[in-house]
Amino acid sequence: MTMGLGGFQECNQLPMFQEFTKYQGHVTHPARMAEYTGRCFDRAMSEMGPTQLNIPRDYFYGEITAEIPQPARLDRGAGGEQSLNEAAELLAQAKFPVIISGGGVVMGDAVEECKALAERLGAPVVNSYLHNDSFPASHPLWCGPLGYQGSKAAMKLMAQADVVVALGSRLGPFGTLPQHGMDYWPKNAKIIQIDADNKMLGLVKKISVGICGDAKAAAVALTQRLANRTLACDATRAERGDKIATEKAAWEKELDEWTHERDAFSLDMIEQNAQEQTFNGGHYLHPRQVLRELEKAMPEDVMVSTDIGNINSVANSYLRFEKPRSFFAAMSFGNCGYAFPTIIGAKVAAPHRPAVSYAGDGAWGMSLMETMTCVRHNIPVTAVVFHNRQWGAEKKNQVDFYNRRFVAGELDNQSFAEIARAMGAEGITVDRLEDVGPALKKAIDLQMNHGKTCIIEIMCTRELGDPFRRDALSKPVRFLDKYKDYV
Ligand SMILES: Cc1ncc(C[n+]2csc(CCOP(=O)(O)OP(=O)(O)O)c2C)c(N)n1
């Protein structure tokens, strides 16, 4: 009633949220409350994103008689006949097909159907960026994630593809840009893209066939079309299987041996760390070694959320899952402070599953107060904090593009384990490699059998992995004399 008159906390909310929502329902009359509420839920499902229901405050009170709308859910189906037939034809001729299993496979419960298609083709399956739970890691055809800090095996196999099936994937830039010095995207390959949102088809990468459909139904339709035919790739199934196994073994070996970053800055940091006082007689640990130990100690059926930061990005190579809805990454939102609240939400939704969040110490500073939420509301989770005493991802840009002129990159923190204990949770500080796995196991036991939240802070070296977007930054150009000394 008083809108526009400058009341307490008044602001125009609809334009604020417009950019982040797929639909905004503004209730214009109390009698339409149920209708708008139902529509917001329906649109969130059909548009696959958040919607906003805006209720003027005075409509919170009073009585109405309304029909409660039934949820309306889209039956998307497999896609158009013609595009499915064209895709099947391309696949029948393919000599080295590769499948990208994307977020649509997770959202559409399509892992089994993706598996059936992959097995019919004998095709390697790579996860799209940060959708590491879109295909079981124990499957012989699984090759790991594409893109930023992803699997070299996935990228090397991708580079050989003559036909690519992007199943439920936007093919976003982070998952297709060059990585590990490899420009792996197969420029001459025919791309079949399947997405439930037609606006994603051909948006980032040029495609040969676009299928607007449900990932599960489309995978079934393609597998059916290929079931009783001889495919060009049938003859090389065993040979391609060997290639997949060889590339995967080579990547695992490389990861085992990759205990330090290999650039000049990291070497300097290793030296500096050696000179630094060690922690309680322990050591600062290299992030890659820590991530490998955590991977080995992960419990079955785990849910993991990751934050935004350098170590969290490197974690991509070490996070493997057996079933969907297990990995919750910040994706292209890229917001620091994301992982901990997210895993708290996941734990509430699935209390029977172990829940683990990863965060750097900077991002942890943005979210650690939620430890009290866990304690107060009995939501036991496990948080791993990579305590490298810096805003690493930002520093990496200052190393690569600003000649190591660090601006506000250092974080000399207090003990996060002690802060956790002060908030009523358990806290463990890890400064020896052999303690990483046991610390995680102990924290999971506390979570699952004693209802306790535990924060594990792991003392890490200041070494830094590859940056987010080499393509998005360039060296500064200095025009003024006073800046000439700065390269
Ligand atoms: C809310 C928010 N603020 C700032 C950033 C920019 N940012 C991206 S990564 C990063 C550094 C993260 O540092 P830390 O959590 O300590 O992890 P590290 O990089 O050292 O592993 C920052 C500040 C962001 N993505 N989100």
Coordinates of C-alpha atoms and ligand atoms in Angstrom, one line a residue:
M1 CA 0.0 0.0 0.0
T2 CA 2.9 2.4 0.7
M3 CA 5.1 1.3 -2.2
G4 CA 7.0 4.3 -3.6
L5 CA 6.7 6.4 -0.5
G6 CA 10.1 5.5 0.9
G7 CA 9.2 3.0 3.6
F8 CA 11.6 0.9 5.7
Q9 CA 13.9 -1.1 3.5
E10 CA 12.0 -0.2 0.4
C11 CA 13.6 -0.9 -2.9
N12 CA 12.5 -2.0 -6.3
Q13 CA 13.2 -5.7 -6.1
L14 CA 12.0 -6.9 -9.5
P15 CA 14.7 -5.1 -11.5
M16 CA 17.3 -6.3 -9.0
F17 CA 16.5 -9.9 -9.5
Q18 CA 15.7 -9.7 -13.2
E19 CA 19.2 -10.7 -14.2
F20 CA 19.4 -13.8 -12.1
T21 CA 15.9 -15.3 -12.6
K22 CA 14.2 -17.1 -15.4
Y23 CA 10.8 -15.7 -14.5
Q24 CA 9.4 -13.2 -12.0
G25 CA 5.9 -13.6 -10.7
H26 CA 4.6 -10.4 -9.2
V27 CA 1.3 -11.0 -7.3
T28 CA -1.0 -8.2 -8.4
H29 CA -4.0 -9.2 -6.3
P30 CA -4.4 -11.5 -3.3
A31 CA -6.9 -13.7 -5.2
R32 CA -4.0 -14.6 -7.6
M33 CA -1.5 -15.8 -4.9
A34 CA -1.9 -19.5 -5.6
E35 CA -1.8 -19.1 -9.4
Y36 CA 1.4 -17.1 -9.3
T37 CA 3.0 -19.4 -6.8
G38 CA 2.2 -22.4 -9.0
R39 CA 3.5 -20.7 -12.1
C40 CA 6.8 -19.8 -10.4
F41 CA 7.4 -23.5 -9.6
D42 CA 6.3 -24.6 -13.0
R43 CA 8.6 -22.1 -14.8
A44 CA 11.6 -23.0 -12.6
M45 CA 11.2 -26.6 -13.7
S46 CA 10.5 -25.8 -17.4
E47 CA 13.2 -23.1 -17.7
M48 CA 15.6 -25.0 -15.5
G49 CA 16.6 -22.1 -13.3
P50 CA 15.5 -19.9 -10.4
T51 CA 12.3 -17.9 -10.5
Q52 CA 11.1 -15.2 -8.2
L53 CA 7.7 -14.8 -6.5
N54 CA 7.2 -11.2 -5.4
I55 CA 4.5 -10.8 -2.8
P56 CA 3.6 -7.3 -1.7
R57 CA 3.7 -7.3 2.1
D58 CA 0.1 -6.4 2.7
Y59 CA -1.0 -9.6 0.8
F60 CA 0.5 -11.7 3.6
Y61 CA -2.6 -11.1 5.6
G62 CA -6.2 -11.9 4.9
E63 CA -8.2 -14.8 3.6
I64 CA -8.9 -16.0 0.0
T65 CA -10.5 -18.9 -1.6
A66 CA -8.3 -20.3 -4.3
E67 CA -7.9 -23.4 -6.4
I68 CA -4.4 -24.9 -5.7
P69 CA -2.9 -25.4 -9.2
Q70 CA -1.5 -28.9 -10.0
P71 CA 2.2 -28.9 -10.9
A72 CA 2.6 -28.7 -14.7
R73 CA 5.7 -30.6 -15.9
L74 CA 7.0 -30.6 -19.5
D75 CA 7.3 -33.9 -21.2
R76 CA 10.1 -32.9 -23.5
G77 CA 10.5 -36.1 -25.3
A78 CA 13.6 -37.3 -27.3
G79 CA 13.7 -34.5 -29.8
G80 CA 12.6 -34.2 -33.5
E81 CA 12.5 -37.3 -35.6
Q82 CA 14.6 -35.7 -38.3
S83 CA 17.4 -34.5 -36.1
L84 CA 17.5 -37.9 -34.3
N85 CA 17.8 -39.7 -37.6
E86 CA 20.6 -37.4 -38.8
A87 CA 22.4 -37.9 -35.6
A88 CA 22.1 -41.7 -35.8
E89 CA 23.4 -41.5 -39.3
L90 CA 26.5 -39.5 -38.3
L91 CA 27.1 -42.0 -35.4
A92 CA 26.8 -45.0 -37.7
Q93 CA 29.5 -43.6 -39.9
A94 CA 31.7 -42.4 -37.0
K95 CA 35.2 -44.0 -36.6
F96 CA 36.0 -42.4 -33.3
P97 CA 32.9 -41.2 -31.5
V98 CA 33.2 -39.5 -28.1
I99 CA 30.4 -38.7 -25.7
I100 CA 30.4 -35.6 -23.5
S101 CA 28.1 -36.3 -20.5
G102 CA 26.8 -33.0 -19.2
G103 CA 24.7 -31.6 -16.4
G104 CA 21.6 -32.5 -18.3
V105 CA 22.5 -36.2 -17.8
V106 CA 22.5 -35.5 -14.0
M107 CA 19.3 -33.4 -14.0
G108 CA 17.5 -35.8 -16.4
D109 CA 18.5 -39.0 -14.5
A110 CA 20.0 -40.2 -17.7
V111 CA 23.3 -41.9 -16.5
E112 CA 22.1 -45.4 -17.4
E113 CA 20.9 -44.3 -20.8
C114 CA 24.1 -42.5 -21.5
K115 CA 26.0 -45.7 -20.4
A116 CA 23.9 -47.8 -22.9
L117 CA 24.7 -45.4 -25.7
A118 CA 28.4 -45.4 -24.9
E119 CA 28.5 -49.1 -24.6
R120 CA 26.8 -49.6 -28.0
L121 CA 29.4 -47.3 -29.5
G122 CA 32.4 -48.4 -27.4
A123 CA 32.9 -44.7 -27.1
P124 CA 35.0 -42.8 -24.4
V125 CA 32.8 -40.7 -22.1
V126 CA 34.1 -37.5 -20.8
N127 CA 32.4 -35.4 -18.2
S128 CA 31.6 -31.8 -19.1
Y129 CA 33.2 -29.2 -16.9
L130 CA 32.4 -29.7 -13.2
H131 CA 29.9 -32.4 -13.9
N132 CA 32.2 -35.1 -12.7
D133 CA 29.2 -37.0 -11.3
S134 CA 27.6 -37.4 -14.8
F135 CA 29.2 -40.8 -15.4
P136 CA 30.5 -43.5 -13.0
A137 CA 34.2 -43.1 -12.6
S138 CA 34.7 -46.9 -12.2
H139 CA 33.3 -47.6 -15.7
P140 CA 35.9 -48.6 -18.3
L141 CA 34.7 -46.0 -20.8
W142 CA 34.9 -43.1 -18.3
C143 CA 37.7 -40.7 -19.0
G144 CA 37.3 -37.8 -16.6
P145 CA 36.4 -34.2 -17.0
L146 CA 37.1 -31.9 -19.9
G147 CA 38.3 -28.4 -19.5
Y148 CA 39.9 -26.3 -16.8
Q149 CA 42.1 -28.5 -14.6
G150 CA 40.5 -31.6 -16.1
S151 CA 41.7 -34.9 -17.3
K152 CA 44.5 -35.1 -19.9
A153 CA 43.1 -38.6 -20.9
A154 CA 39.7 -37.0 -21.6
M155 CA 41.3 -34.2 -23.7
K156 CA 43.6 -36.5 -25.6
L157 CA 40.8 -38.8 -26.6
M158 CA 38.5 -35.8 -27.4
A159 CA 41.2 -34.5 -29.8
Q160 CA 40.8 -37.7 -31.8
A161 CA 37.0 -37.6 -32.2
D162 CA 35.4 -37.4 -35.6
V163 CA 31.9 -37.3 -34.1
V164 CA 31.1 -35.9 -30.7
V165 CA 27.8 -36.4 -28.9
A166 CA 27.3 -33.6 -26.3
L167 CA 24.5 -35.1 -24.2
G168 CA 22.8 -32.5 -22.0
S169 CA 25.6 -30.0 -22.3
R170 CA 25.8 -26.2 -23.0
L171 CA 29.4 -26.7 -24.1
G172 CA 30.3 -23.7 -22.0
P173 CA 33.7 -22.0 -22.6
F174 CA 35.4 -23.2 -19.3
G175 CA 34.9 -26.8 -20.4
T176 CA 36.1 -26.4 -24.0
L177 CA 39.0 -23.9 -23.8
P178 CA 42.5 -25.2 -24.2
Q179 CA 44.0 -26.7 -21.0
H180 CA 47.3 -28.2 -19.9
G181 CA 48.8 -26.6 -23.1
M182 CA 46.4 -28.7 -25.3
D183 CA 44.0 -27.2 -27.8
Y184 CA 42.0 -30.4 -27.7
W185 CA 38.7 -29.4 -29.2
P186 CA 38.4 -31.4 -32.5
K187 CA 37.9 -28.7 -35.1
N188 CA 36.9 -31.0 -37.9
A189 CA 34.6 -33.3 -35.9
K190 CA 30.9 -33.3 -36.4
I191 CA 29.1 -32.2 -33.3
I192 CA 25.7 -33.6 -32.2
Q193 CA 24.4 -31.4 -29.3
I194 CA 21.5 -32.5 -27.2
D195 CA 20.0 -30.0 -24.8
A196 CA 16.6 -29.4 -23.2
D197 CA 17.0 -25.7 -23.9
N198 CA 17.0 -24.9 -27.6
K199 CA 18.8 -21.6 -27.0
M200 CA 21.9 -23.6 -26.0
L201 CA 22.1 -25.5 -29.3
G202 CA 25.1 -24.2 -31.3
L203 CA 25.6 -21.2 -29.0
V204 CA 29.2 -21.8 -28.1
K205 CA 30.5 -24.3 -30.6
K206 CA 29.5 -24.9 -34.2
I207 CA 27.4 -28.0 -34.4
S208 CA 26.2 -30.4 -37.2
V209 CA 23.0 -31.5 -35.5
G210 CA 21.1 -29.9 -32.7
I211 CA 18.6 -32.0 -30.8
C212 CA 16.2 -30.1 -28.5
G213 CA 15.1 -32.9 -26.1
D214 CA 15.4 -34.6 -22.8
A215 CA 18.9 -36.2 -22.3
K216 CA 17.4 -39.5 -21.2
A217 CA 14.8 -39.9 -23.9
A218 CA 17.3 -38.7 -26.6
A219 CA 20.0 -41.2 -25.5
V220 CA 17.4 -44.0 -25.6
A221 CA 16.2 -42.9 -29.1
L222 CA 19.7 -42.8 -30.4
T223 CA 20.7 -46.2 -28.9
Q224 CA 17.5 -47.7 -30.4
R225 CA 18.4 -46.4 -33.8
L226 CA 21.9 -47.9 -33.6
A227 CA 20.9 -51.2 -32.0
N228 CA 20.5 -53.4 -35.1
R229 CA 22.9 -51.9 -37.4
T230 CA 26.5 -52.4 -38.1
L231 CA 28.5 -49.3 -37.2
A232 CA 31.7 -48.1 -38.8
C233 CA 33.3 -48.1 -35.4
D234 CA 32.3 -51.7 -34.5
A235 CA 35.4 -53.1 -36.1
T236 CA 37.8 -51.0 -33.8
R237 CA 36.0 -51.5 -30.5
A238 CA 38.8 -53.5 -28.9
E239 CA 41.5 -51.2 -30.3
R240 CA 39.7 -48.1 -29.0
G241 CA 39.1 -49.7 -25.6
D242 CA 42.9 -50.3 -25.3
K243 CA 43.5 -46.7 -26.3
I244 CA 41.1 -45.5 -23.5
A245 CA 42.8 -47.7 -20.9
T246 CA 46.2 -46.6 -22.0
E247 CA 45.4 -42.9 -21.8
K248 CA 43.7 -43.3 -18.5
A249 CA 46.6 -45.2 -17.0
A250 CA 49.1 -42.5 -18.3
W251 CA 47.0 -39.7 -16.7
E252 CA 46.8 -41.6 -13.3
K253 CA 50.5 -42.1 -13.3
E254 CA 51.1 -38.4 -14.2
L255 CA 48.8 -37.4 -11.3
D256 CA 50.6 -39.7 -8.9
E257 CA 53.9 -38.2 -9.8
W258 CA 52.7 -34.6 -10.0
T259 CA 53.5 -33.5 -6.5
H260 CA 54.6 -30.0 -7.3
E261 CA 53.6 -27.3 -9.7
R262 CA 56.4 -26.8 -12.2
D263 CA 56.6 -23.0 -12.8
A264 CA 59.2 -20.5 -11.5
F265 CA 56.8 -19.0 -8.9
S266 CA 56.0 -22.4 -7.4
L267 CA 59.7 -23.3 -7.2
D268 CA 60.3 -20.1 -5.3
M269 CA 57.5 -20.8 -3.0
I270 CA 58.7 -24.3 -2.3
E271 CA 62.1 -22.8 -1.3
Q272 CA 60.3 -20.2 0.9
N273 CA 58.2 -22.8 2.5
A274 CA 61.3 -24.9 3.4
Q275 CA 62.7 -21.9 5.1
E276 CA 59.5 -21.0 6.9
Q277 CA 58.8 -22.3 10.4
T278 CA 57.0 -25.6 10.1
F279 CA 53.8 -26.2 11.9
N280 CA 54.0 -28.1 15.2
G281 CA 56.9 -29.9 13.7
G282 CA 54.8 -30.7 10.7
H283 CA 55.0 -29.4 7.2
Y284 CA 53.2 -27.3 4.7
L285 CA 51.8 -29.8 2.2
H286 CA 51.6 -29.6 -1.5
P287 CA 48.0 -29.2 -2.6
R288 CA 48.1 -31.9 -5.2
Q289 CA 49.4 -34.5 -2.7
V290 CA 46.6 -33.4 -0.3
L291 CA 43.9 -33.7 -3.0
R292 CA 45.1 -37.2 -3.9
E293 CA 45.0 -38.3 -0.3
L294 CA 41.5 -36.9 0.2
E295 CA 40.4 -38.6 -3.0
K296 CA 41.6 -42.0 -1.6
A297 CA 39.9 -41.5 1.7
M298 CA 36.5 -40.4 0.3
P299 CA 33.6 -42.4 1.7
E300 CA 31.2 -44.3 -0.5
D301 CA 28.1 -42.3 -1.6
V302 CA 29.8 -39.0 -0.7
M303 CA 28.5 -35.6 -1.7
V304 CA 31.2 -33.0 -2.3
S305 CA 30.8 -29.2 -2.9
T306 CA 33.8 -27.1 -4.1
D307 CA 34.4 -23.4 -3.8
I308 CA 36.1 -21.0 -6.2
G309 CA 39.9 -20.7 -5.8
N310 CA 43.2 -22.1 -7.0
I311 CA 43.3 -25.3 -5.0
N312 CA 39.6 -25.9 -5.5
S313 CA 40.1 -25.7 -9.2
V314 CA 43.0 -28.1 -9.1
A315 CA 40.7 -30.4 -7.2
N316 CA 38.8 -31.1 -10.4
S317 CA 41.3 -33.8 -11.4
Y318 CA 40.9 -35.6 -8.1
L319 CA 37.1 -35.7 -7.7
R320 CA 35.5 -38.8 -9.0
F321 CA 32.0 -40.1 -8.4
E322 CA 29.9 -43.2 -8.9
K323 CA 26.5 -41.7 -9.0
P324 CA 24.8 -38.5 -10.1
R325 CA 23.8 -35.6 -7.7
S326 CA 27.1 -36.1 -5.8
F327 CA 29.1 -33.1 -7.0
F328 CA 28.0 -29.5 -6.3
A329 CA 30.4 -27.0 -7.8
A330 CA 29.9 -23.2 -8.1
M331 CA 29.9 -23.6 -11.9
S332 CA 30.0 -20.4 -13.9
F333 CA 28.5 -18.4 -11.0
G334 CA 32.1 -18.6 -9.6
N335 CA 31.2 -17.2 -6.2
C336 CA 33.7 -17.6 -3.3
G337 CA 32.0 -18.7 -0.1
Y338 CA 29.7 -21.0 -2.0
A339 CA 30.7 -24.5 -1.0
F340 CA 30.0 -24.6 2.7
P341 CA 26.4 -23.3 2.7
T342 CA 25.7 -25.5 -0.4
I343 CA 26.9 -28.7 1.4
I344 CA 24.7 -27.8 4.4
G345 CA 21.7 -27.6 2.1
A346 CA 22.7 -30.9 0.4
K347 CA 23.0 -32.6 3.8
V348 CA 19.5 -31.4 4.8
A349 CA 18.2 -32.9 1.6
A350 CA 20.1 -36.2 2.0
P351 CA 21.0 -36.7 5.7
H352 CA 22.0 -40.3 5.1
R353 CA 24.8 -39.3 2.8
P354 CA 28.3 -38.1 3.9
A355 CA 28.7 -34.4 3.0
V356 CA 32.1 -32.8 2.4
S357 CA 32.9 -29.2 1.3
Y358 CA 36.2 -27.9 0.0
A359 CA 37.2 -24.2 0.4
G360 CA 40.4 -22.2 0.3
D361 CA 41.1 -20.1 3.4
G362 CA 39.9 -16.9 1.6
A363 CA 36.6 -18.4 0.6
W364 CA 36.4 -20.0 4.0
G365 CA 36.5 -16.6 5.6
M366 CA 33.4 -15.7 3.7
S367 CA 31.4 -18.7 4.9
L368 CA 32.9 -20.0 8.2
M369 CA 30.2 -18.4 10.4
E370 CA 27.8 -21.1 9.0
T371 CA 29.6 -23.5 11.3
M372 CA 27.3 -22.1 14.0
T373 CA 24.3 -22.9 11.8
C374 CA 25.5 -26.5 11.6
V375 CA 25.9 -26.7 15.4
R376 CA 22.7 -24.9 16.3
H377 CA 20.5 -26.8 13.9
N378 CA 22.2 -30.2 14.1
I379 CA 23.3 -30.5 10.5
P380 CA 26.5 -32.4 10.7
V381 CA 28.9 -31.9 7.8
T382 CA 32.7 -32.0 7.1
A383 CA 34.5 -28.9 5.8
V384 CA 38.0 -29.1 4.4
V385 CA 39.9 -25.8 4.4
F386 CA 43.0 -25.5 2.3
H387 CA 45.0 -23.1 4.5
N388 CA 47.7 -21.7 2.1
R389 CA 47.7 -18.2 3.7
Q390 CA 46.7 -16.4 0.5
W391 CA 44.1 -15.5 -2.0
G392 CA 45.8 -17.8 -4.4
A393 CA 43.7 -17.5 -7.5
E394 CA 44.1 -13.7 -7.5
K395 CA 47.8 -14.0 -6.8
K396 CA 48.2 -16.3 -9.8
N397 CA 47.0 -13.5 -12.0
Q398 CA 49.4 -11.1 -10.4
V399 CA 52.2 -13.6 -11.0
D400 CA 51.3 -14.2 -14.7
F401 CA 50.3 -10.7 -15.7
Y402 CA 51.6 -8.2 -13.1
N403 CA 55.2 -9.3 -12.5
R404 CA 54.5 -10.5 -9.0
R405 CA 53.3 -7.1 -7.8
F406 CA 51.0 -8.5 -5.1
V407 CA 48.1 -6.4 -4.0
A408 CA 46.3 -7.7 -0.9
G409 CA 47.1 -11.3 -1.7
E410 CA 48.3 -12.4 1.6
L411 CA 46.1 -13.9 4.3
D412 CA 47.8 -14.5 7.6
N413 CA 45.1 -16.2 9.5
Q414 CA 44.4 -17.6 12.9
S415 CA 43.8 -21.3 13.4
F416 CA 40.6 -22.3 11.7
A417 CA 40.4 -25.5 13.8
E418 CA 40.4 -23.3 16.9
I419 CA 37.8 -21.0 15.5
A420 CA 35.7 -24.1 14.7
R421 CA 36.0 -25.4 18.3
A422 CA 35.0 -21.9 19.6
M423 CA 31.8 -22.2 17.6
G424 CA 31.0 -25.6 19.1
A425 CA 32.2 -27.8 16.2
E426 CA 35.2 -30.1 16.1
G427 CA 38.4 -28.9 14.5
I428 CA 41.5 -30.7 13.2
T429 CA 44.7 -29.2 11.9
V430 CA 46.6 -31.4 9.5
D431 CA 50.3 -30.7 8.7
R432 CA 51.6 -34.2 7.8
L433 CA 50.6 -35.9 4.6
E434 CA 50.0 -39.3 6.3
D435 CA 47.3 -37.5 8.5
V436 CA 45.2 -36.3 5.6
G437 CA 43.2 -39.5 5.0
P438 CA 42.8 -40.4 8.6
A439 CA 41.6 -36.9 9.4
L440 CA 38.9 -37.1 6.7
K441 CA 37.9 -40.6 7.9
K442 CA 37.6 -39.3 11.5
A443 CA 35.5 -36.3 10.5
I444 CA 33.2 -38.5 8.5
D445 CA 32.8 -40.8 11.5
L446 CA 32.0 -37.7 13.6
Q447 CA 29.5 -36.6 11.0
M448 CA 27.7 -39.9 10.4
N449 CA 27.9 -41.6 13.8
H450 CA 28.1 -38.8 16.3
G451 CA 26.2 -36.0 14.5
K452 CA 29.1 -33.6 14.7
T453 CA 30.4 -31.0 12.3
C454 CA 34.2 -31.0 11.9
I455 CA 36.4 -28.5 10.2
I456 CA 39.7 -29.9 8.8
E457 CA 42.3 -27.2 8.1
I458 CA 45.1 -28.5 6.0
M459 CA 48.3 -26.5 6.0
C460 CA 49.3 -26.0 2.4
T461 CA 52.2 -24.6 0.5
R462 CA 51.8 -21.4 -1.4
E463 CA 52.3 -23.1 -4.8
L464 CA 49.7 -22.2 -7.4
G465 CA 48.1 -24.2 -10.2
D466 CA 47.2 -22.8 -13.6
P467 CA 44.9 -19.7 -13.6
F468 CA 41.2 -19.6 -14.5
R469 CA 41.2 -17.7 -17.8
R470 CA 44.5 -17.1 -19.5
D471 CA 42.5 -16.1 -22.5
A472 CA 40.7 -13.3 -20.5
L473 CA 43.8 -11.4 -19.3
S474 CA 46.7 -9.8 -21.1
K475 CA 49.8 -8.0 -20.0
P476 CA 49.3 -4.3 -19.1
V477 CA 50.6 -1.7 -21.5
R478 CA 52.4 1.2 -19.8
F479 CA 52.1 4.6 -21.5
L480 CA 53.1 7.0 -18.7
D481 CA 56.8 7.3 -17.7
K482 CA 56.1 7.0 -14.0
Y483 CA 54.9 3.4 -14.7
K484 CA 57.7 2.4 -17.0
D485 CA 59.5 0.5 -14.3
Y486 CA 56.6 -1.8 -13.8
V487 CA 56.6 -4.4 -16.5
Ligands
LIG1 C1 32.3 -13.5 -3.8 C2 33.6 -13.5 -4.5 N1 34.6 -12.6 -4.3 C3 35.7 -12.6 -5.0 C4 35.9 -13.5 -6.0 C5 37.2 -13.4 -6.8 N2 38.1 -14.6 -6.4 C6 38.1 -15.7 -7.2 S1 39.1 -16.9 -6.6 C7 39.6 -15.9 -5.3 C8 40.6 -16.3 -4.4 C9 40.2 -17.4 -3.5 O1 41.2 -17.6 -2.5 P1 41.2 -18.8 -1.5 O2 39.8 -19.1 -1.1 O3 42.1 -18.5 -0.4 O4 41.7 -20.1 -2.3 P2 43.1 -20.3 -3.1 O5 42.9 -19.6 -4.5 O6 44.2 -19.7 -2.3 O7 43.2 -21.7 -3.3 C10 38.9 -14.7 -5.4 C11 39.0 -13.6 -4.4 C12 34.9 -14.4 -6.2 N3 35.0 -15.3 -7.2 N4 33.8 -14.4 -5.5

